[in-house]
CSV table of C-alpha atoms in Angstrom, one decimal:
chain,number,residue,atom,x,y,z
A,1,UNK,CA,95.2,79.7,25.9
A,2,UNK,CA,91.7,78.1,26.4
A,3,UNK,CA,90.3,78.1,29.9
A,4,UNK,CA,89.0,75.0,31.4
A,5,UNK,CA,85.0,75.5,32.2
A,6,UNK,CA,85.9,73.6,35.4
A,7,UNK,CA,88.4,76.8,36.1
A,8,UNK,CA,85.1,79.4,36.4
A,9,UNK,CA,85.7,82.2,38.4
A,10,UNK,CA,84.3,81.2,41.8
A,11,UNK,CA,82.7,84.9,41.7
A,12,UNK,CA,80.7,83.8,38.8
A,13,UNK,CA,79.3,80.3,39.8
A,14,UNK,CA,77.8,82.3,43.1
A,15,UNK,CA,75.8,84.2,40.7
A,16,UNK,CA,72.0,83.7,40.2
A,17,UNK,CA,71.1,81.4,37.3
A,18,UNK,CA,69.6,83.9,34.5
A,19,UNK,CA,73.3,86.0,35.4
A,20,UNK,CA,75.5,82.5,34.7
A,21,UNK,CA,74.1,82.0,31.1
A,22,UNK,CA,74.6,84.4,27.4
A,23,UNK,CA,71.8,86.1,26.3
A,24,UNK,CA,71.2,83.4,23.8
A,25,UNK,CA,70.6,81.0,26.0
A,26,UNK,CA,67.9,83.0,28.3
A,27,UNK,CA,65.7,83.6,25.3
A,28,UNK,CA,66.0,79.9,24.0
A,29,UNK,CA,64.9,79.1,28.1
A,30,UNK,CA,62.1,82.2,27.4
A,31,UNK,CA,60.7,80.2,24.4
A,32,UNK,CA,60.6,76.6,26.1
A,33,UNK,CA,58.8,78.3,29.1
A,34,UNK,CA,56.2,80.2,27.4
A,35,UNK,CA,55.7,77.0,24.5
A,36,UNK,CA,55.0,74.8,28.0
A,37,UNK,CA,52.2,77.5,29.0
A,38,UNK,CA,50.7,77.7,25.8
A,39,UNK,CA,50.2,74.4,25.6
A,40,UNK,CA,49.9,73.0,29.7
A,41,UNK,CA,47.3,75.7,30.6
A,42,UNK,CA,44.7,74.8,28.0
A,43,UNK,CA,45.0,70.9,28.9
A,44,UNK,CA,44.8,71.3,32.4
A,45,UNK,CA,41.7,73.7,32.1
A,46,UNK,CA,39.7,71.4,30.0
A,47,UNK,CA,40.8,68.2,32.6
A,48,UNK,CA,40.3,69.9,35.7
A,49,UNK,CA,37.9,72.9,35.1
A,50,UNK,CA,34.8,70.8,32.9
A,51,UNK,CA,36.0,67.5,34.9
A,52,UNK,CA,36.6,66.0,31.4
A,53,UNK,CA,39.6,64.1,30.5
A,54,UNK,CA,41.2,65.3,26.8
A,55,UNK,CA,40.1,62.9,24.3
A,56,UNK,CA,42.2,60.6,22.3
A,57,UNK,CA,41.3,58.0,19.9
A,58,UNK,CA,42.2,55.3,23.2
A,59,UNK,CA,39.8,57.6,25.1
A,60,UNK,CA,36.3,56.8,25.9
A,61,UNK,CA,35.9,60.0,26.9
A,62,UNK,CA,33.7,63.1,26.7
A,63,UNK,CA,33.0,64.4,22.5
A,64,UNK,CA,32.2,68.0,23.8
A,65,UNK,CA,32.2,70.0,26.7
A,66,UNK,CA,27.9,70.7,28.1
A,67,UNK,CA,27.6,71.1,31.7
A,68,UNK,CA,25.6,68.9,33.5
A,69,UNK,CA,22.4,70.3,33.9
A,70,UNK,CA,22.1,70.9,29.9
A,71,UNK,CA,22.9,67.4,28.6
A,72,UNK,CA,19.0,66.1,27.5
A,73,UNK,CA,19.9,62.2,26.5
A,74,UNK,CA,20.1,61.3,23.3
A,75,UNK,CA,19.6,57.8,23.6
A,76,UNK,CA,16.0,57.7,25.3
A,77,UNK,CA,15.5,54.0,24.2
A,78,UNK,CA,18.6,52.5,25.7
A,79,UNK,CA,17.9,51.3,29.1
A,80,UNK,CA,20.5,52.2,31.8
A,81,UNK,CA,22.0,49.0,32.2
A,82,UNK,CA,22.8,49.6,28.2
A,83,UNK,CA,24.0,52.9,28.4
A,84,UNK,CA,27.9,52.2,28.6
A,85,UNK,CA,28.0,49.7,26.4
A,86,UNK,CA,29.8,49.4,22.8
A,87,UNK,CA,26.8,49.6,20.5
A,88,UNK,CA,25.3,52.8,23.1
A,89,UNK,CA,28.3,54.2,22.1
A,90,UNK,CA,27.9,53.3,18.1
A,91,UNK,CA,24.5,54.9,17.7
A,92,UNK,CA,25.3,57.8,19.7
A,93,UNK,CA,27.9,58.2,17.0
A,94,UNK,CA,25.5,57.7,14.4
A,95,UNK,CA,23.0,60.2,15.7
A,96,UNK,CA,25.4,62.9,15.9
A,97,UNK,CA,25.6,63.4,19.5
A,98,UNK,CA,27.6,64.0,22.3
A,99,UNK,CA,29.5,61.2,24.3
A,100,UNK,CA,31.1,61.2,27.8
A,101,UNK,CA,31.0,58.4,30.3
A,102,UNK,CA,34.0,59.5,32.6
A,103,UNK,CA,31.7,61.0,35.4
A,104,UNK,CA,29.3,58.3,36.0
A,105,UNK,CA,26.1,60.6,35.2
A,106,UNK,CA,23.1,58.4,34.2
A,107,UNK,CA,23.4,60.6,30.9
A,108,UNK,CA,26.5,59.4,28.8
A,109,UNK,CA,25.1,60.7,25.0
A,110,UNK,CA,24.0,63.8,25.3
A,111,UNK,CA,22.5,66.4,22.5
A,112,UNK,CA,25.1,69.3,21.3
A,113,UNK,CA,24.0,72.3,22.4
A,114,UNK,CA,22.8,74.0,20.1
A,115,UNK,CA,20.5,71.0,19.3
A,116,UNK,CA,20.3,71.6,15.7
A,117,UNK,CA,20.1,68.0,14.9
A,118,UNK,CA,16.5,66.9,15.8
A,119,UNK,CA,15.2,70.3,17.2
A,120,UNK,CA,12.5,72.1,15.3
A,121,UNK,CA,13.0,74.2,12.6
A,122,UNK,CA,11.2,77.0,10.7
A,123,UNK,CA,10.0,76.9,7.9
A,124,UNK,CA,7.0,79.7,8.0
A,125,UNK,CA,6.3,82.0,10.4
A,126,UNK,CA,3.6,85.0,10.6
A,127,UNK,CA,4.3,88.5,10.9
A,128,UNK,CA,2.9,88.6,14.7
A,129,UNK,CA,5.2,85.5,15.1
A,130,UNK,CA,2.4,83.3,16.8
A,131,UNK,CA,1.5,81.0,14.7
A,132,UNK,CA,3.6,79.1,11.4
A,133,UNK,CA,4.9,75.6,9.9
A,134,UNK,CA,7.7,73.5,11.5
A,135,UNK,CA,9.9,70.8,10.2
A,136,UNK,CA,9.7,68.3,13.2
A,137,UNK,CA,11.9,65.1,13.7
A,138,UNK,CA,13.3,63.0,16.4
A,139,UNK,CA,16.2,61.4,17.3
A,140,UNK,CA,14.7,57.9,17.2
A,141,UNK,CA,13.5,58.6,13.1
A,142,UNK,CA,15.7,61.3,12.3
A,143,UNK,CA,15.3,60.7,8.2
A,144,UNK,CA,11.8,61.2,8.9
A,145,UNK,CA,11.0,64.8,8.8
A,146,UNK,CA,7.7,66.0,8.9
A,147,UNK,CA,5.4,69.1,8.9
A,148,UNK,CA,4.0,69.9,11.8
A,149,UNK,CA,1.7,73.6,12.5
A,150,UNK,CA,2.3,75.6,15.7
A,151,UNK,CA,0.0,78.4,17.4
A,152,UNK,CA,1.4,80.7,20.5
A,153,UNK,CA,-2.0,82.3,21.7
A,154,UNK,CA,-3.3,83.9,25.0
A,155,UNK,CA,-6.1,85.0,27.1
A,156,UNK,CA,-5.0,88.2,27.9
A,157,UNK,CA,-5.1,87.4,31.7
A,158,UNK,CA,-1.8,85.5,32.1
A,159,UNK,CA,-2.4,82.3,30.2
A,160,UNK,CA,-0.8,81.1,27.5
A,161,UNK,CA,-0.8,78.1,25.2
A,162,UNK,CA,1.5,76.2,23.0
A,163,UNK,CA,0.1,74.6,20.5
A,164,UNK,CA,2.5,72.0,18.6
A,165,UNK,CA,0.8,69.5,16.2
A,166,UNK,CA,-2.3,69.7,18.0
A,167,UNK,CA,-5.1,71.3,15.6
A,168,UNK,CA,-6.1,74.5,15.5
A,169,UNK,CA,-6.4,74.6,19.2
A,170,UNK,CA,-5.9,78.2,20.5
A,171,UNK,CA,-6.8,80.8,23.4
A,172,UNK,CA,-9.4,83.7,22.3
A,173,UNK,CA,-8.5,87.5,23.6
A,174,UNK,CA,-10.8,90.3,23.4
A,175,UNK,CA,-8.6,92.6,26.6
A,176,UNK,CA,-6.0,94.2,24.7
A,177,UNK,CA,-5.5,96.7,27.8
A,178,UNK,CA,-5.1,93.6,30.0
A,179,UNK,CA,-2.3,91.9,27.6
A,180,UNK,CA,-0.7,94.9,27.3
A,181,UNK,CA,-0.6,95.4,31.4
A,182,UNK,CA,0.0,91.9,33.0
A,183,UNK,CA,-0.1,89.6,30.2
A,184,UNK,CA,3.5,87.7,29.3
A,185,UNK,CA,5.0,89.4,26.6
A,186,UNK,CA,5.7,86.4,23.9
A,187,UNK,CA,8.8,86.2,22.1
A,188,UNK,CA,8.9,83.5,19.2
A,189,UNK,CA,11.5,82.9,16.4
A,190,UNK,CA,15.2,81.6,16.5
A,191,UNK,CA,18.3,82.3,17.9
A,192,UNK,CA,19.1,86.0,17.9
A,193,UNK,CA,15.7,87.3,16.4
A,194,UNK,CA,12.7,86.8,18.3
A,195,UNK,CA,9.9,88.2,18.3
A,196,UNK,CA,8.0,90.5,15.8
A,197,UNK,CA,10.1,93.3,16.1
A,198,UNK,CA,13.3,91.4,15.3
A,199,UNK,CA,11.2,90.7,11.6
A,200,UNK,CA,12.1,86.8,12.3
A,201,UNK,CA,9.5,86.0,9.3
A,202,UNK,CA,12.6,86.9,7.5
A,203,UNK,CA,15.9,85.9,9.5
A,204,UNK,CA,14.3,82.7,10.7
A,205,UNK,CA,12.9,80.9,8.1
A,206,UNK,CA,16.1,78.9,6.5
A,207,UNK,CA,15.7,75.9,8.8
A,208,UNK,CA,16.5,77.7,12.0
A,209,UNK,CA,16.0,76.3,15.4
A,210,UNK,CA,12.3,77.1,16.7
A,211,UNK,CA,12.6,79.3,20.0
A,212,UNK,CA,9.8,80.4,22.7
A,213,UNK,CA,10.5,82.9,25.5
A,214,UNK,CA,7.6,84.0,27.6
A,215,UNK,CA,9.0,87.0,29.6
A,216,UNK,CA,7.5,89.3,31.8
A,217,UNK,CA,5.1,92.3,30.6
A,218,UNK,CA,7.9,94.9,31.3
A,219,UNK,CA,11.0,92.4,29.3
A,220,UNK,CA,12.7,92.7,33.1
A,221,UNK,CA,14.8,90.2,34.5
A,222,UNK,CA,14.8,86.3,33.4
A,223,UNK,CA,12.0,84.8,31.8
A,224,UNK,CA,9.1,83.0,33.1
A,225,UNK,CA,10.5,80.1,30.8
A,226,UNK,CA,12.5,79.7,27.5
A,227,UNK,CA,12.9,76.8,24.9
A,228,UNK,CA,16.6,77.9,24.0
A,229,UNK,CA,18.4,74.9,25.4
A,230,UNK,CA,17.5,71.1,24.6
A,231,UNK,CA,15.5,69.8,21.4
A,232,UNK,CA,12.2,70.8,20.8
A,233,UNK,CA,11.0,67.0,19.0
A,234,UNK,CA,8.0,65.8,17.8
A,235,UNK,CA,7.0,62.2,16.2
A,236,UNK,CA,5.0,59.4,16.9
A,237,UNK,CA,7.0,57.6,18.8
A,238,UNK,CA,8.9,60.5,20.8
A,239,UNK,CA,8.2,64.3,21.4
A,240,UNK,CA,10.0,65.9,23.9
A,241,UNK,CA,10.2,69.6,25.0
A,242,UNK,CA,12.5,71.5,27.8
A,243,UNK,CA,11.9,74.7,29.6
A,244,UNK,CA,14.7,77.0,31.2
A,245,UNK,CA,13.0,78.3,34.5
A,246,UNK,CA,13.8,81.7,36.4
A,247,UNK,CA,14.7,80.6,39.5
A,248,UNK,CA,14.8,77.7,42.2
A,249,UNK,CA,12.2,78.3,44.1
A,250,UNK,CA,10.3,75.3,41.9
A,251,UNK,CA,7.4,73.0,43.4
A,252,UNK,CA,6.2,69.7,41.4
A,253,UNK,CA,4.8,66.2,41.6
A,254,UNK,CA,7.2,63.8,41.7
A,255,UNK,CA,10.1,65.5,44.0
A,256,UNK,CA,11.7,63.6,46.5
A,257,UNK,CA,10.3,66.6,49.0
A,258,UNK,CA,7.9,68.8,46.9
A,259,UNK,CA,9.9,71.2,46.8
A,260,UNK,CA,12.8,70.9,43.8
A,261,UNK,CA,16.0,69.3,45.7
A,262,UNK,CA,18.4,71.2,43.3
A,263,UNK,CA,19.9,67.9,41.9
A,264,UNK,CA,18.4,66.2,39.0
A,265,UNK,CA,15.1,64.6,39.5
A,266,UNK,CA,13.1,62.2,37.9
A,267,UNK,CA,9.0,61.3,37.6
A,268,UNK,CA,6.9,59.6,35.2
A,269,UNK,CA,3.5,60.2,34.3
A,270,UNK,CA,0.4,58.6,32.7
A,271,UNK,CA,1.8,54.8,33.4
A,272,UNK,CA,-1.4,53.6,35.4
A,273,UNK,CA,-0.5,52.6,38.8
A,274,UNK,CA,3.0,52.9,38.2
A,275,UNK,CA,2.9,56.7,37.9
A,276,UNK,CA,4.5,58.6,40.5
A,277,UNK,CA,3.6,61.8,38.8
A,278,UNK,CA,-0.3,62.5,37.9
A,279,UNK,CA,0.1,65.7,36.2
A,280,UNK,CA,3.1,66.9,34.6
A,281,UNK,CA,3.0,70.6,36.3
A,282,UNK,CA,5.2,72.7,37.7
A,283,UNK,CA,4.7,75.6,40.1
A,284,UNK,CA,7.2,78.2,40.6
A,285,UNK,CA,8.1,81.9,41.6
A,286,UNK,CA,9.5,83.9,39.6
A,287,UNK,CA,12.4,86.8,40.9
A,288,UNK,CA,9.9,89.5,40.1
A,289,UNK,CA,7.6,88.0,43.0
A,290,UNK,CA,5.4,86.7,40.2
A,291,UNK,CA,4.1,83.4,40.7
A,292,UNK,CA,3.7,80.7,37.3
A,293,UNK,CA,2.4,77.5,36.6
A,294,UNK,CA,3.5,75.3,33.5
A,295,UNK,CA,2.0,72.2,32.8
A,296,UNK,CA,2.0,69.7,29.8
A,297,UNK,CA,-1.4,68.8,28.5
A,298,UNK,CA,-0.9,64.8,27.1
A,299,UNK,CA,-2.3,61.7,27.2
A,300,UNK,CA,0.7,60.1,26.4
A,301,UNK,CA,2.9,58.1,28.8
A,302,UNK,CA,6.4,60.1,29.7
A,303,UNK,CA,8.7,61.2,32.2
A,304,UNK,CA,9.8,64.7,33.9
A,305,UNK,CA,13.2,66.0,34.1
A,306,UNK,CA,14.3,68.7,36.6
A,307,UNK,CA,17.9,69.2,36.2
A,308,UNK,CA,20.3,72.2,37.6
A,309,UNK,CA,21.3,74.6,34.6
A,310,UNK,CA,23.5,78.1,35.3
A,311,UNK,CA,23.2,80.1,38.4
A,312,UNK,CA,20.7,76.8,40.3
A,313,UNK,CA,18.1,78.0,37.3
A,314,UNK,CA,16.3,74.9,37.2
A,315,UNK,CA,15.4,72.9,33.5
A,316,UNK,CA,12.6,71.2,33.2
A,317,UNK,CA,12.0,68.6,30.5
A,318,UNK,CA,8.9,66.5,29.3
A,319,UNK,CA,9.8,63.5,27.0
A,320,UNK,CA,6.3,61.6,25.8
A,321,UNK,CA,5.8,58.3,24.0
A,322,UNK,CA,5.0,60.8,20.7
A,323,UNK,CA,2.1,62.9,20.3
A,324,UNK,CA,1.9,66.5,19.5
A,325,UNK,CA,3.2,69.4,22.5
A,326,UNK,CA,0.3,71.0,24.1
A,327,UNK,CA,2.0,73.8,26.6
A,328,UNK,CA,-0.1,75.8,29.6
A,329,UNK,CA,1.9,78.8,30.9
A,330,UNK,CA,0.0,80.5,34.0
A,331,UNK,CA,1.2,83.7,35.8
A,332,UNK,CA,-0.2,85.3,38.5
A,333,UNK,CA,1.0,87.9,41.3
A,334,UNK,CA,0.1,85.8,44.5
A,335,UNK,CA,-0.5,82.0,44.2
A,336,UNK,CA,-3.9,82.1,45.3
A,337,UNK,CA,-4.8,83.6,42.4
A,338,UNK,CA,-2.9,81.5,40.3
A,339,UNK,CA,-4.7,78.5,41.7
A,340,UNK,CA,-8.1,80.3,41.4
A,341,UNK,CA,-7.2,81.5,37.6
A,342,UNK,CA,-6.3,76.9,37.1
A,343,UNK,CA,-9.7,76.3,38.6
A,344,UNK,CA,-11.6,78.2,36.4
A,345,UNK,CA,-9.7,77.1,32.7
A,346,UNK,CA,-12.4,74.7,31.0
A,347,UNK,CA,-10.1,72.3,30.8
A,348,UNK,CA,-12.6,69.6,32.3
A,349,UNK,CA,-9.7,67.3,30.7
A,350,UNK,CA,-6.7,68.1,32.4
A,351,UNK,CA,-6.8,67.9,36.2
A,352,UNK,CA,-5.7,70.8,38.7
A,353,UNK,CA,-4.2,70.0,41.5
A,354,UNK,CA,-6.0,70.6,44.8
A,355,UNK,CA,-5.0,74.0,47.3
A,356,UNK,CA,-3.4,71.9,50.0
A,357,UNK,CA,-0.7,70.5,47.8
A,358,UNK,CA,0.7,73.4,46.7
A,359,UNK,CA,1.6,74.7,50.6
A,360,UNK,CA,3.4,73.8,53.2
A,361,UNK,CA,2.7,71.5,56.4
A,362,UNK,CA,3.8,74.2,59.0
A,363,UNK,CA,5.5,72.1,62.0
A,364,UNK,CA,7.5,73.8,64.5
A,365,UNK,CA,8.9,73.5,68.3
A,366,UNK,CA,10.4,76.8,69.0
A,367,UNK,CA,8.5,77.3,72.6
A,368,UNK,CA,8.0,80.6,71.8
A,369,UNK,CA,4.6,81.9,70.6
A,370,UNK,CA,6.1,84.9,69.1
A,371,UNK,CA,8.6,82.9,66.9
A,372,UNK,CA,5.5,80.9,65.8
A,373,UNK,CA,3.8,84.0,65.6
A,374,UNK,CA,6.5,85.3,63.3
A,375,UNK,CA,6.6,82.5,60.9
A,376,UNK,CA,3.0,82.5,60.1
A,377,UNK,CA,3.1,86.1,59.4
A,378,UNK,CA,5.7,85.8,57.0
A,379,UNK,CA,4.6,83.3,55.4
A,380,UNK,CA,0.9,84.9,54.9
A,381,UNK,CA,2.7,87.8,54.0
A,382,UNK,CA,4.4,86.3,51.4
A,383,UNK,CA,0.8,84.6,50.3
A,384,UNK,CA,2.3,81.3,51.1
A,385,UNK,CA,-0.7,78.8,51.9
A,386,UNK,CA,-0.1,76.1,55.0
A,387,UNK,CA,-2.2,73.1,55.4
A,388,UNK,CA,-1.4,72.2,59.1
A,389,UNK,CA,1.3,72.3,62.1
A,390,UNK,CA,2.1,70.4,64.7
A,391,UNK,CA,3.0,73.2,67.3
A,392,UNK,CA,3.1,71.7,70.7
A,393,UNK,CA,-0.5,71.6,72.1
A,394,UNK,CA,-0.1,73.3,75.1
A,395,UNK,CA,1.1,76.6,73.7
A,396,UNK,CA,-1.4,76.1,70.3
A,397,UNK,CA,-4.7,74.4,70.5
A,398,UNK,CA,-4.9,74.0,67.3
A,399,UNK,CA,-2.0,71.8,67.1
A,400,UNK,CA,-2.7,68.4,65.2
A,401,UNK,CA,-5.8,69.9,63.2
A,402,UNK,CA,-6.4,70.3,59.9
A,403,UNK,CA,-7.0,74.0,58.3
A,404,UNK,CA,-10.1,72.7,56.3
A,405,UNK,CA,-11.4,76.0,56.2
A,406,UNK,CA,-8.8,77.9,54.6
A,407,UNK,CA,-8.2,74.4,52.7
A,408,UNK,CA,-11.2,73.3,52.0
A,409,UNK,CA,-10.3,70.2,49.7
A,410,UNK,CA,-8.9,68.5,52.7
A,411,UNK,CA,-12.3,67.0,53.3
């Protein structure tokens, strides 16, 4: 005689669930549970971890996942009123690039990263990897791709040029013995083989990204800057080139404060008395305690970037109304000596910029003089200039004045 489910055993209903049901039926349970994971966990990662919401064909949404600090725009003749608009969206498309609009960013097309699209690529390369031939484009001519020579050369006492397009234009070094001891060590090639050791005459020259990394002497710890992320372009209407930097401790023309903010900033240069930016340079110290300079040589009308990458490593980014890339790397072990090494590059051209703006206006009220006391030590110590302070009179006479003798082109 067939039992009644309703008749159960009241023994058995009191059991826990997983005890109530055949074996059968847990593993069917098993399979629905672990199906829901497999596919739950992945959406939720890319909608909450990369703050992206997963594209559909209804979605105007992000193409591809770049963090923030890495997207260079790939629609540098839209205007920003423009930028979320249907046709923005269409030539985005048609350049091959990246599209998100979701997070409000002034940046909604974006390059993929790798920028393989419009960066440079190799097509000869010496065997001492500093000089060769590029294929140069950009994203407003794409189709046209041209031939463009490059020269990496140094002094031998910390400066280095980039030469991109520009002539035969190149540093002379007769101090083998200084290159080898404080000189950058240069790395050129592509992805995955730079350098002369990695043979990249060879492994780079089937259209492969162009790369430059200008590490320290001893190849320790990040590099002074690297070319790795964001296109390396070159045309006459656009050329654009980004560095990544070592570390945030990055001072520039242009920043809301002087002293990079750690959000993205913005300049322009070479726009007559619209310019809030008379020199694309950069100043910056690197983990080692090494202090560099990089600065864009052009007399072409552009803009600065400085943008957050990984770990607060700053990017920075020059994007000029065409003309070729004319790169100045500095390095130094105390910034006085960087600024001395600037003062002395004939470069009667290219304008450096004076002591006092590359320090800091000391002002404290600690009424202490030993806490005063303290901070100017450590910053001396740490050959880091001051121009002035405004220390309360009656403790510092020299409160209010000008330093124009450690500073001497206040006057």
């Amino acid at each position: 005689m067939d039992q009644d489910p309703d008749d159960e055993p009241a023994n058995k209903k009191g059991l826990p669930f997983y005890a109530r049901h055949s074996k059968e039926i847990r593993i069917l349970l098993l399979v629905v549970v672990c199906g829901f994971i497999a596919a739950g966990v992945p959406f939720l990662i890319n909608r909450f971890a990369f703050d992206l919401t997963e594209d559909t064909e209804a979605s105007t949404y992000g193409s591809c996942h770049v963090s923030t600090g890495f997207k260079m725009d790939c629609l540098p003749d839209f205007s920003a009123l423009s930028l979320l608009t249907g046709p923005a969206k269409t030539r985005c498309a048609d350049r091959g690039c990246c599209w998100d609009n979701s997070t409000g960013q002034s940046i909604t097309c974006f390059h993929r990263l790798p920028a393989y699209l419009y960066s440079s690529k190799l097509d000869t390369i010496s065997a001492d990897t500093n000089s060769g031939e590029l294929e140069v484009s950009s994203v407003l001519d794409g189709n046209n791709i041209t031939a463009a020579k490059f020269i990496i050369s140094s002094d031998g006492h910390g400066h280095v040029l980039i030469n991109i397009g520009a002539g035969n234009e190149s540093l002379s070094n007769n101090d083998s013995l200084a290159l080898a001891l404080s000189h950058p060590n240069i790395q050129v090639g592509c992805p995955g083989f730079s350098g002369a050791a990695a043979n990249p005459s060879v492994n780079c020259v089937d259209h492969e990204i162009f790369t430059i990394d200008l590490r320290p002497p001893s190849l320790s710890g990040s590099s002074y800057s690297r070319t790795h992320f964001g296109p390396i372009m070159m045309s006459e209407d656009l050329s654009e080139i980004s560095f990544y930097l070592p570390s945030p401790r990055v001072f520039g023309y242009g920043m809301d404060e002087f002293i990079w903010s750690g959000k993205r900033e913005v300049s322009q240069f070479n726009f007559g008395s619209s310019s809030n930016v008379h020199l694309p340079l950069i100043v910056g110290m690197h983990s080692n305690q090494d202090w560099y300079m990089l600065w864009l040589e052009t007399g072409y009308p552009g803009e600065q970037i400085v943008s957050m990458g990984a770990e607060r490593r700053p990017i920075v980014s020059w994007r000029t109304m065409g003309g070729p890339l004319k790169v100045h790397l500095l390095t130094a072990k105390d910034v006085t000596s960087l600024l001395k090494m600037a003062k002395t590059i004939n470069q009667p051209d290219v304008p450096i910029p004076p002591f006092w703006t590359l320090g800091y206006q000391m002002c404290r009220s600690v009424g202490d003089p030993r806490s005063f006391i303290n901070d100017v030590n450590g910053m001396t110590g740490g050959s880091i200039p001051f121009d002035l302070d405004c220390i309360d009179e009656q403790m510092t006479p020299t409160a209010f004045n000008l330093d124009t003798v450690s500073f001497p082109t206040l006057s």
